[in-house]
mmCIF file of C-alpha atoms in Angstrom:
data_model
loop_
_atom_site.group_PDB
_atom_site.id
_atom_site.type_symbol
_atom_site.label_atom_id
_atom_site.label_comp_id
_atom_site.label_asym_id
_atom_site.label_seq_id
_atom_site.Cartn_x
_atom_site.Cartn_y
_atom_site.Cartn_z
ATOM 1 C CA MET A 1 19.906 -35.450 -19.705
ATOM 2 C CA LYS A 2 19.676 -38.551 -21.910
ATOM 3 C CA HIS A 3 18.651 -38.112 -25.525
ATOM 4 C CA ARG A 4 15.953 -40.781 -25.176
ATOM 5 C CA ARG A 5 14.106 -38.524 -22.756
ATOM 6 C CA ASN A 6 13.890 -35.591 -25.173
ATOM 7 C CA THR A 7 10.512 -36.662 -26.584
ATOM 8 C CA GLN A 8 8.968 -36.511 -23.137
ATOM 9 C CA ARG A 9 10.721 -33.253 -22.359
ATOM 10 C CA ARG A 10 9.481 -31.769 -25.650
ATOM 11 C CA ALA A 11 5.896 -32.542 -24.661
ATOM 12 C CA VAL A 12 6.399 -30.836 -21.325
ATOM 13 C CA LEU A 13 8.547 -27.897 -22.311
ATOM 14 C CA ALA A 14 7.818 -27.119 -25.968
ATOM 15 C CA GLY A 15 7.605 -23.331 -26.006
ATOM 16 C CA ALA A 16 5.090 -22.562 -23.340
ATOM 17 C CA GLY A 17 4.075 -26.178 -23.873
ATOM 18 C CA ALA A 18 2.016 -27.964 -21.300
ATOM 19 C CA LEU A 19 3.363 -25.381 -18.919
ATOM 20 C CA ALA A 20 1.870 -22.362 -20.552
ATOM 21 C CA LEU A 21 0.101 -22.255 -23.895
ATOM 22 C CA ALA A 22 -2.530 -23.554 -26.265
ATOM 23 C CA ALA A 23 -3.772 -22.250 -29.602
ATOM 24 C CA THR A 24 -7.258 -20.963 -30.262
ATOM 25 C CA ALA A 25 -8.858 -18.979 -33.036
ATOM 26 C CA THR A 26 -7.879 -15.342 -32.575
ATOM 27 C CA LEU A 27 -8.875 -12.039 -34.058
ATOM 28 C CA THR A 28 -6.593 -10.556 -36.697
ATOM 29 C CA LEU A 29 -6.910 -6.882 -35.911
ATOM 30 C CA ALA A 30 -4.830 -5.717 -38.853
ATOM 31 C CA ASN A 31 -7.470 -7.053 -41.242
ATOM 32 C CA ALA A 32 -10.403 -5.282 -39.622
ATOM 33 C CA ASN A 33 -11.861 -2.444 -41.670
ATOM 34 C CA ALA A 34 -11.548 0.857 -39.899
ATOM 35 C CA ALA A 35 -14.383 2.494 -41.790
ATOM 36 C CA ASP A 36 -17.338 1.487 -43.925
ATOM 37 C CA GLY A 37 -17.216 1.356 -47.731
ATOM 38 C CA PRO A 38 -15.108 -0.500 -50.275
ATOM 39 C CA ALA A 39 -12.440 2.197 -50.331
ATOM 40 C CA ALA A 40 -11.988 2.295 -46.548
ATOM 41 C CA LYS A 41 -8.409 2.284 -45.329
ATOM 42 C CA GLN A 42 -7.118 -0.274 -42.855
ATOM 43 C CA LEU A 43 -5.279 0.715 -39.707
ATOM 44 C CA THR A 44 -3.360 -1.697 -37.500
ATOM 45 C CA PRO A 45 -3.472 -1.394 -33.681
ATOM 46 C CA ALA A 46 0.165 -0.259 -33.691
ATOM 47 C CA ALA A 47 -0.630 2.442 -36.242
ATOM 48 C CA ALA A 48 -3.663 3.547 -34.209
ATOM 49 C CA THR A 49 -1.491 3.853 -31.101
ATOM 50 C CA ALA A 50 1.115 5.825 -33.044
ATOM 51 C CA LEU A 51 -1.573 8.107 -34.463
ATOM 52 C CA ALA A 52 -3.010 8.765 -31.006
ATOM 53 C CA SER A 53 0.499 9.619 -29.814
ATOM 54 C CA GLN A 54 1.018 12.052 -32.704
ATOM 55 C CA LEU A 55 -2.196 13.821 -31.795
ATOM 56 C CA SER A 56 -0.658 14.513 -28.387
ATOM 57 C CA GLY A 57 -3.103 16.351 -26.125
ATOM 58 C CA HIS A 58 -5.952 15.914 -28.615
ATOM 59 C CA ALA A 59 -6.339 12.136 -28.177
ATOM 60 C CA ALA A 60 -7.190 9.759 -25.338
ATOM 61 C CA GLY A 61 -6.164 6.250 -26.302
ATOM 62 C CA SER A 62 -7.509 3.665 -28.706
ATOM 63 C CA TYR A 63 -9.267 0.295 -28.625
ATOM 64 C CA TYR A 64 -10.796 -2.344 -30.869
ATOM 65 C CA ASP A 65 -14.596 -2.511 -31.060
ATOM 66 C CA ALA A 66 -15.184 -6.223 -31.728
ATOM 67 C CA ALA A 67 -18.891 -5.797 -32.410
ATOM 68 C CA ALA A 68 -18.377 -3.108 -35.042
ATOM 69 C CA LYS A 69 -15.053 -4.589 -36.209
ATOM 70 C CA LYS A 70 -13.438 -1.169 -36.070
ATOM 71 C CA LEU A 71 -10.445 0.427 -34.446
ATOM 72 C CA VAL A 72 -11.536 3.414 -32.393
ATOM 73 C CA VAL A 73 -9.353 6.369 -31.428
ATOM 74 C CA ASN A 74 -10.660 8.715 -28.739
ATOM 75 C CA VAL A 75 -10.272 12.424 -29.513
ATOM 76 C CA VAL A 76 -11.237 15.670 -27.785
ATOM 77 C CA ASP A 77 -11.799 17.985 -30.776
ATOM 78 C CA ARG A 78 -13.050 17.938 -34.368
ATOM 79 C CA ALA A 79 -9.658 18.572 -35.961
ATOM 80 C CA ALA A 80 -8.267 15.454 -34.311
ATOM 81 C CA ALA A 81 -11.375 13.507 -35.352
ATOM 82 C CA ASP A 82 -10.825 14.477 -38.982
ATOM 83 C CA ALA A 83 -7.179 13.384 -38.778
ATOM 84 C CA VAL A 84 -8.195 9.998 -37.360
ATOM 85 C CA ARG A 85 -10.844 9.377 -40.017
ATOM 86 C CA ALA A 86 -8.395 10.317 -42.759
ATOM 87 C CA GLN A 87 -6.148 7.486 -41.558
ATOM 88 C CA GLY A 88 -8.940 4.909 -41.639
ATOM 89 C CA ALA A 89 -9.947 4.623 -37.985
ATOM 90 C CA GLU A 90 -13.169 5.468 -36.169
ATOM 91 C CA ALA A 91 -13.002 8.742 -34.222
ATOM 92 C CA ARG A 92 -14.907 9.050 -30.942
ATOM 93 C CA MET A 93 -15.325 12.364 -29.118
ATOM 94 C CA VAL A 94 -14.589 12.098 -25.378
ATOM 95 C CA ARG A 95 -14.321 14.511 -22.481
ATOM 96 C CA HIS A 96 -10.861 13.767 -21.072
ATOM 97 C CA SER A 97 -7.530 13.773 -22.932
ATOM 98 C CA LEU A 98 -4.873 11.145 -22.324
ATOM 99 C CA ALA A 99 -2.771 13.770 -20.556
ATOM 100 C CA GLN A 100 -5.611 14.470 -18.111
ATOM 101 C CA LEU A 101 -6.095 10.770 -17.403
ATOM 102 C CA ASP A 102 -2.353 10.290 -16.951
ATOM 103 C CA ALA A 103 -2.399 13.138 -14.433
ATOM 104 C CA ALA A 104 -5.175 11.311 -12.569
ATOM 105 C CA ARG A 105 -3.029 8.167 -12.519
ATOM 106 C CA GLN A 106 -0.119 10.115 -11.071
ATOM 107 C CA THR A 107 -2.385 11.519 -8.359
ATOM 108 C CA LEU A 108 -3.424 7.988 -7.450
ATOM 109 C CA LYS A 109 0.222 6.897 -7.376
ATOM 110 C CA ARG A 110 1.179 9.732 -5.031
ATOM 111 C CA GLN A 111 -1.837 9.647 -2.755
ATOM 112 C CA ALA A 112 -3.325 6.155 -2.903
ATOM 113 C CA THR A 113 -0.589 3.534 -3.383
ATOM 114 C CA ILE A 114 -2.303 1.089 -1.046
ATOM 115 C CA PRO A 115 -1.660 -2.687 -1.152
ATOM 116 C CA GLY A 116 -4.702 -4.366 -2.662
ATOM 117 C CA THR A 117 -5.451 -1.628 -5.193
ATOM 118 C CA ALA A 118 -4.972 -1.333 -8.950
ATOM 119 C CA TRP A 119 -5.760 1.196 -11.652
ATOM 120 C CA ALA A 120 -5.680 1.532 -15.403
ATOM 121 C CA MET A 121 -7.020 3.921 -18.037
ATOM 122 C CA ASP A 122 -10.046 2.420 -19.786
ATOM 123 C CA PRO A 123 -10.387 4.033 -23.241
ATOM 124 C CA ARG A 124 -13.956 2.770 -23.614
ATOM 125 C CA THR A 125 -15.233 4.673 -20.569
ATOM 126 C CA ASN A 126 -12.650 7.483 -20.855
ATOM 127 C CA LYS A 127 -11.883 7.065 -17.156
ATOM 128 C CA VAL A 128 -9.206 5.675 -14.879
ATOM 129 C CA VAL A 129 -10.795 2.570 -13.366
ATOM 130 C CA VAL A 130 -9.592 2.024 -9.789
ATOM 131 C CA THR A 131 -10.070 -1.390 -8.179
ATOM 132 C CA ALA A 132 -9.937 -2.172 -4.461
ATOM 133 C CA ASP A 133 -9.695 -5.805 -3.432
ATOM 134 C CA ARG A 134 -11.273 -7.334 -0.309
ATOM 135 C CA THR A 135 -8.231 -6.481 1.840
ATOM 136 C CA VAL A 136 -8.811 -2.729 1.451
ATOM 137 C CA SER A 137 -11.108 -1.591 4.249
ATOM 138 C CA GLY A 138 -11.463 0.861 7.092
ATOM 139 C CA ALA A 139 -9.179 3.897 6.997
ATOM 140 C CA LYS A 140 -7.454 2.671 3.820
ATOM 141 C CA LEU A 141 -10.743 2.434 1.941
ATOM 142 C CA ASP A 142 -11.820 5.848 3.250
ATOM 143 C CA LYS A 143 -8.567 7.356 1.977
ATOM 144 C CA LEU A 144 -8.998 5.729 -1.413
ATOM 145 C CA ASN A 145 -12.606 6.918 -1.696
ATOM 146 C CA LYS A 146 -11.550 10.502 -0.983
ATOM 147 C CA VAL A 147 -8.788 10.489 -3.614
ATOM 148 C CA VAL A 148 -11.060 9.004 -6.274
ATOM 149 C CA LYS A 149 -13.858 11.437 -5.421
ATOM 150 C CA ARG A 150 -11.504 14.414 -5.850
ATOM 151 C CA LEU A 151 -10.677 13.183 -9.349
ATOM 152 C CA GLY A 152 -14.334 13.653 -10.317
ATOM 153 C CA SER A 153 -15.408 12.273 -13.682
ATOM 154 C CA LYS A 154 -11.842 11.224 -14.556
ATOM 155 C CA ALA A 155 -11.936 8.176 -12.243
ATOM 156 C CA THR A 156 -14.295 5.543 -10.920
ATOM 157 C CA LEU A 157 -13.926 3.013 -8.095
ATOM 158 C CA ARG A 158 -14.987 -0.615 -8.150
ATOM 159 C CA HIS A 159 -14.492 -3.476 -5.701
ATOM 160 C CA SER A 160 -13.182 -7.013 -6.057
ATOM 161 C CA LYS A 161 -14.354 -9.844 -3.785
ATOM 162 C CA SER A 162 -10.934 -11.495 -4.033
ATOM 163 C CA ALA A 163 -7.398 -10.331 -3.244
ATOM 164 C CA PHE A 164 -4.668 -9.296 -5.683
ATOM 165 C CA THR A 165 -1.827 -11.808 -5.420
ATOM 166 C CA PRO A 166 1.036 -13.028 -7.605
ATOM 167 C CA PHE A 167 0.058 -16.505 -8.841
ATOM 168 C CA ILE A 168 2.757 -18.754 -7.392
ATOM 169 C CA ALA A 169 2.261 -22.032 -5.532
ATOM 170 C CA GLY A 170 3.608 -25.490 -4.807
ATOM 171 C CA GLY A 171 2.626 -28.152 -7.332
ATOM 172 C CA ASP A 172 4.064 -29.296 -10.662
ATOM 173 C CA ALA A 173 5.310 -27.811 -13.974
ATOM 174 C CA ILE A 174 8.582 -25.854 -13.652
ATOM 175 C CA TRP A 175 9.815 -26.380 -10.143
ATOM 176 C CA GLY A 176 12.201 -24.797 -7.710
ATOM 177 C CA SER A 177 12.338 -26.192 -4.153
ATOM 178 C CA SER A 178 8.750 -25.877 -2.869
ATOM 179 C CA SER A 179 7.518 -23.393 -5.464
ATOM 180 C CA ARG A 180 6.292 -23.800 -9.015
ATOM 181 C CA CYS A 181 5.384 -21.525 -11.862
ATOM 182 C CA SER A 182 4.730 -21.804 -15.597
ATOM 183 C CA LEU A 183 7.128 -21.404 -18.454
ATOM 184 C CA GLY A 184 6.209 -18.473 -20.667
ATOM 185 C CA PHE A 185 8.072 -18.375 -23.974
ATOM 186 C CA ASN A 186 11.302 -19.869 -25.237
ATOM 187 C CA VAL A 187 13.719 -17.164 -26.346
ATOM 188 C CA THR A 188 17.311 -16.786 -27.444
ATOM 189 C CA LYS A 189 20.007 -14.506 -26.100
ATOM 190 C CA GLY A 190 23.420 -14.324 -27.699
ATOM 191 C CA GLY A 191 22.507 -17.399 -29.700
ATOM 192 C CA GLN A 192 21.849 -19.422 -26.536
ATOM 193 C CA PRO A 193 18.495 -20.917 -25.422
ATOM 194 C CA TYR A 194 16.574 -19.304 -22.559
ATOM 195 C CA PHE A 195 12.983 -18.999 -21.400
ATOM 196 C CA LEU A 196 10.912 -16.185 -19.918
ATOM 197 C CA THR A 197 8.718 -16.474 -16.832
ATOM 198 C CA ALA A 198 7.461 -14.111 -14.113
ATOM 199 C CA GLY A 199 9.865 -11.998 -12.067
ATOM 200 C CA HIS A 200 8.350 -13.007 -8.746
ATOM 201 C CA CYS A 201 9.033 -16.605 -9.807
ATOM 202 C CA GLY A 202 12.637 -15.779 -10.703
ATOM 203 C CA ASN A 203 13.116 -14.012 -7.367
ATOM 204 C CA ALA A 204 11.983 -17.131 -5.525
ATOM 205 C CA VAL A 205 13.658 -19.798 -7.678
ATOM 206 C CA LYS A 206 17.214 -19.931 -8.997
ATOM 207 C CA SER A 207 17.368 -23.551 -10.163
ATOM 208 C CA TRP A 208 14.512 -24.935 -12.276
ATOM 209 C CA SER A 209 13.352 -28.488 -12.921
ATOM 210 C CA ASP A 210 10.488 -29.854 -15.001
ATOM 211 C CA LYS A 211 9.293 -32.070 -12.161
ATOM 212 C CA GLN A 212 9.274 -31.935 -8.388
ATOM 213 C CA GLY A 213 12.644 -32.986 -7.053
ATOM 214 C CA GLY A 214 13.998 -33.452 -10.585
ATOM 215 C CA GLN A 215 17.344 -32.514 -12.076
ATOM 216 C CA GLU A 216 18.031 -28.920 -13.072
ATOM 217 C CA ILE A 217 17.044 -27.933 -16.598
ATOM 218 C CA ALA A 218 17.605 -24.160 -16.312
ATOM 219 C CA SER A 219 18.828 -21.496 -13.933
ATOM 220 C CA THR A 220 17.530 -17.973 -13.400
ATOM 221 C CA GLU A 221 19.903 -15.408 -14.851
ATOM 222 C CA ASP A 222 17.951 -12.226 -14.107
ATOM 223 C CA SER A 223 14.595 -11.267 -12.581
ATOM 224 C CA LYS A 224 12.708 -8.077 -11.858
ATOM 225 C CA PHE A 225 9.918 -7.773 -9.260
ATOM 226 C CA PRO A 226 8.338 -5.518 -8.089
ATOM 227 C CA GLY A 227 8.415 -2.582 -10.500
ATOM 228 C CA SER A 228 8.106 -5.009 -13.410
ATOM 229 C CA ASP A 229 7.447 -8.759 -13.352
ATOM 230 C CA TYR A 230 9.739 -10.741 -15.656
ATOM 231 C CA ALA A 231 12.586 -13.231 -15.336
ATOM 232 C CA ILE A 232 14.875 -14.973 -17.796
ATOM 233 C CA ALA A 233 16.350 -18.418 -17.201
ATOM 234 C CA LYS A 234 19.124 -20.091 -19.201
ATOM 235 C CA TYR A 235 18.765 -23.727 -20.172
ATOM 236 C CA THR A 236 21.478 -25.829 -18.545
ATOM 237 C CA ALA A 237 20.258 -29.228 -19.806
ATOM 238 C CA ASP A 238 20.238 -30.620 -23.334
ATOM 239 C CA ILE A 239 16.492 -30.633 -23.998
ATOM 240 C CA ALA A 240 14.279 -29.485 -26.843
ATOM 241 C CA HIS A 241 13.282 -25.803 -26.736
ATOM 242 C CA PRO A 242 11.389 -24.960 -29.954
ATOM 243 C CA SER A 243 9.565 -21.668 -30.334
ATOM 244 C CA GLU A 244 6.183 -23.341 -30.314
ATOM 245 C CA VAL A 245 3.498 -24.267 -27.830
ATOM 246 C CA ASN A 246 1.597 -27.377 -26.883
ATOM 247 C CA THR A 247 -2.085 -27.039 -27.832
ATOM 248 C CA TYR A 248 -3.316 -29.816 -25.532
ATOM 249 C CA GLY A 249 -4.302 -32.312 -28.197
ATOM 250 C CA GLY A 250 -3.842 -30.238 -31.340
ATOM 251 C CA SER A 251 -0.833 -29.449 -33.492
ATOM 252 C CA PRO A 252 1.857 -27.287 -31.863
ATOM 253 C CA GLN A 253 1.344 -23.547 -32.292
ATOM 254 C CA LYS A 254 4.447 -21.741 -33.493
ATOM 255 C CA ILE A 255 5.337 -18.447 -31.841
ATOM 256 C CA THR A 256 7.152 -16.245 -34.340
ATOM 257 C CA LYS A 257 7.153 -12.787 -32.796
ATOM 258 C CA ALA A 258 6.367 -10.570 -29.831
ATOM 259 C CA ALA A 259 3.658 -7.922 -30.122
ATOM 260 C CA GLU A 260 1.957 -5.229 -28.077
ATOM 261 C CA ALA A 261 -1.563 -5.979 -26.855
ATOM 262 C CA THR A 262 -4.559 -3.848 -27.868
ATOM 263 C CA VAL A 263 -7.580 -2.986 -25.728
ATOM 264 C CA GLY A 264 -10.510 -5.066 -26.990
ATOM 265 C CA GLN A 265 -8.266 -7.777 -28.444
ATOM 266 C CA LYS A 266 -9.203 -11.450 -27.937
ATOM 267 C CA VAL A 267 -6.367 -13.319 -26.217
ATOM 268 C CA THR A 268 -5.505 -16.728 -24.753
ATOM 269 C CA ARG A 269 -3.685 -17.565 -21.527
ATOM 270 C CA SER A 270 -2.292 -20.911 -20.448
ATOM 271 C CA GLY A 271 -0.565 -22.034 -17.304
ATOM 272 C CA SER A 272 0.375 -25.152 -15.421
ATOM 273 C CA THR A 273 -2.601 -25.025 -13.055
ATOM 274 C CA THR A 274 -5.610 -24.181 -15.197
ATOM 275 C CA GLN A 275 -4.217 -24.750 -18.701
ATOM 276 C CA VAL A 276 -6.103 -22.828 -21.408
ATOM 277 C CA HIS A 277 -8.487 -19.910 -20.899
ATOM 278 C CA ASP A 278 -9.310 -16.981 -23.122
ATOM 279 C CA GLY A 279 -10.758 -13.527 -22.770
ATOM 280 C CA THR A 280 -10.291 -9.888 -23.722
ATOM 281 C CA VAL A 281 -7.731 -7.168 -23.076
ATOM 282 C CA LYS A 282 -9.425 -4.564 -20.868
ATOM 283 C CA ALA A 283 -6.682 -1.976 -20.351
ATOM 284 C CA LEU A 284 -2.974 -1.291 -20.870
ATOM 285 C CA ASN A 285 -0.303 0.314 -18.711
ATOM 286 C CA ALA A 286 -2.084 -0.881 -15.579
ATOM 287 C CA SER A 287 -0.600 -0.498 -12.091
ATOM 288 C CA VAL A 288 -1.152 -3.169 -9.429
ATOM 289 C CA ASN A 289 -0.231 -2.665 -5.782
ATOM 290 C CA TYR A 290 0.535 -6.175 -4.523
ATOM 291 C CA GLN A 291 1.390 -6.749 -0.901
ATOM 292 C CA GLU A 292 4.971 -7.290 -2.124
ATOM 293 C CA GLY A 293 5.121 -3.977 -3.973
ATOM 294 C CA THR A 294 3.826 -2.096 -7.008
ATOM 295 C CA VAL A 295 4.137 -3.361 -10.580
ATOM 296 C CA GLU A 296 3.462 -0.937 -13.426
ATOM 297 C CA GLY A 297 2.956 -1.120 -17.180
ATOM 298 C CA LEU A 298 0.829 -4.275 -17.098
ATOM 299 C CA ILE A 299 -1.820 -5.645 -19.460
ATOM 300 C CA GLN A 300 -5.204 -5.987 -17.710
ATOM 301 C CA THR A 301 -7.568 -8.749 -18.914
ATOM 302 C CA ASP A 302 -10.708 -10.595 -17.874
ATOM 303 C CA VAL A 303 -8.924 -13.943 -18.325
ATOM 304 C CA CYS A 304 -8.918 -16.099 -15.195
ATOM 305 C CA ALA A 305 -5.832 -17.628 -13.568
ATOM 306 C CA GLU A 306 -4.873 -19.405 -10.347
ATOM 307 C CA PRO A 307 -1.758 -20.014 -8.206
ATOM 308 C CA GLY A 308 0.914 -21.805 -10.222
ATOM 309 C CA ASP A 309 -0.099 -20.087 -13.480
ATOM 310 C CA SER A 310 2.488 -17.339 -12.871
ATOM 311 C CA GLY A 311 4.852 -16.821 -15.761
ATOM 312 C CA GLY A 312 2.543 -18.579 -18.204
ATOM 313 C CA ALA A 313 1.927 -16.994 -21.550
ATOM 314 C CA LEU A 314 -0.617 -14.605 -22.946
ATOM 315 C CA TYR A 315 -0.748 -14.780 -26.725
ATOM 316 C CA ALA A 316 -2.782 -14.196 -29.882
ATOM 317 C CA GLY A 317 -2.102 -16.506 -32.800
ATOM 318 C CA ASP A 318 1.664 -16.681 -33.311
ATOM 319 C CA SER A 319 2.313 -13.486 -31.292
ATOM 320 C CA ALA A 320 3.684 -13.509 -27.745
ATOM 321 C CA LEU A 321 1.954 -10.763 -25.741
ATOM 322 C CA GLY A 322 2.480 -11.223 -22.009
ATOM 323 C CA LEU A 323 3.661 -13.206 -18.984
ATOM 324 C CA THR A 324 1.144 -13.972 -16.221
ATOM 325 C CA SER A 325 1.833 -11.749 -13.212
ATOM 326 C CA GLY A 326 -1.152 -12.013 -10.867
ATOM 327 C CA GLY A 327 -4.694 -10.907 -10.221
ATOM 328 C CA SER A 328 -7.827 -11.831 -8.330
ATOM 329 C CA GLY A 329 -10.491 -14.514 -8.522
ATOM 330 C CA ASN A 330 -10.168 -18.000 -9.981
ATOM 331 C CA CYS A 331 -11.296 -20.087 -12.948
ATOM 332 C CA SER A 332 -14.454 -21.315 -11.192
ATOM 333 C CA SER A 333 -16.012 -17.989 -10.272
ATOM 334 C CA GLY A 334 -14.048 -15.848 -12.740
ATOM 335 C CA GLY A 335 -11.563 -13.082 -12.164
ATOM 336 C CA GLU A 336 -9.093 -10.693 -13.726
ATOM 337 C CA THR A 337 -5.437 -11.215 -14.494
ATOM 338 C CA TYR A 338 -2.536 -8.875 -15.183
ATOM 339 C CA PHE A 339 0.374 -9.609 -17.510
ATOM 340 C CA GLN A 340 3.904 -8.313 -17.960
ATOM 341 C CA PRO A 341 4.213 -7.259 -21.632
ATOM 342 C CA VAL A 342 6.657 -9.505 -23.495
ATOM 343 C CA PRO A 343 8.200 -6.790 -25.744
ATOM 344 C CA ALA A 344 9.285 -4.802 -22.682
ATOM 345 C CA ALA A 345 10.724 -7.924 -21.020
ATOM 346 C CA LEU A 346 12.651 -8.911 -24.157
ATOM 347 C CA LYS A 347 14.127 -5.435 -24.442
ATOM 348 C CA ALA A 348 15.129 -5.379 -20.783
ATOM 349 C CA VAL A 349 16.964 -8.723 -20.885
ATOM 350 C CA GLY A 350 18.360 -8.417 -24.425
ATOM 351 C CA ALA A 351 16.599 -11.477 -25.828
ATOM 352 C CA GLU A 352 14.327 -12.316 -28.752
ATOM 353 C CA ILE A 353 11.612 -14.843 -29.515
ATOM 354 C CA GLY A 354 13.110 -17.982 -30.989
#
């Protein structure tokens, strides 16, 4: 690739660039007061998650209450509530422990792994929310209804008018034969430049270009789908690959780290089809049963996406959070989208943001 073309390539491939990202104002959770009063302690989302884990069977997840500007940790007894308040978070008494909700998830996995379904624990309702898309009907829907009903107050069923699908399509952005996806984040591995995208994209495409029918710029080194949904591709062309993103008219947004998402967090997603959209994290550790197989450990959001957005980035400020996997709906009528967490993908492939 000629050096004179690098400026154009930078515009197309800078970080998640025009393929994946744009910056917006985001919520800094670590600065949110966890309790009223001038002496109130501050608790980060990571610390809240760790605290909930330490409480073992006495806690049931955590989330950020944007209206109250407080981190909330669900607990099932007063002793746990006192421990949470002592650490600077809001304690909320709920009926079901995390262990009970996890058991409900396992029941669903064993008895109701039906293509077109998804489930995740919602800490705000203290239930496992099960979703059935429009393809689930007849005997399959009857079976699902029975399993959810047996779980009682630990689960609830809702319906989606669209179908759960991985978001891959023909078009533009990063290309491979007749398929295209979106670049997620530029990373390094062993000191060499790579990028992350979705696993179902990496399964379908081995040689990537930045335009239809163009020369190769990267090749897929590893991909995982189903089970997880991530892929890593190594740059094979001499093009710019900064750890920053195109903001569609604004200054580039640097990406300096990977972070875990938090329920209630405001986030932004960008992809090569619909560009920039934002929304809120609704649940973590979600399972989605695509027609191609089940993917677990996903971030569930109310951000919209469409075919071709696969692999594009979910982020908050300078933190990389997720890679677009799939979902239902579109950016006209709305929908929900699931993301492969970036920290887990980086660990699996031995790479780091950079």
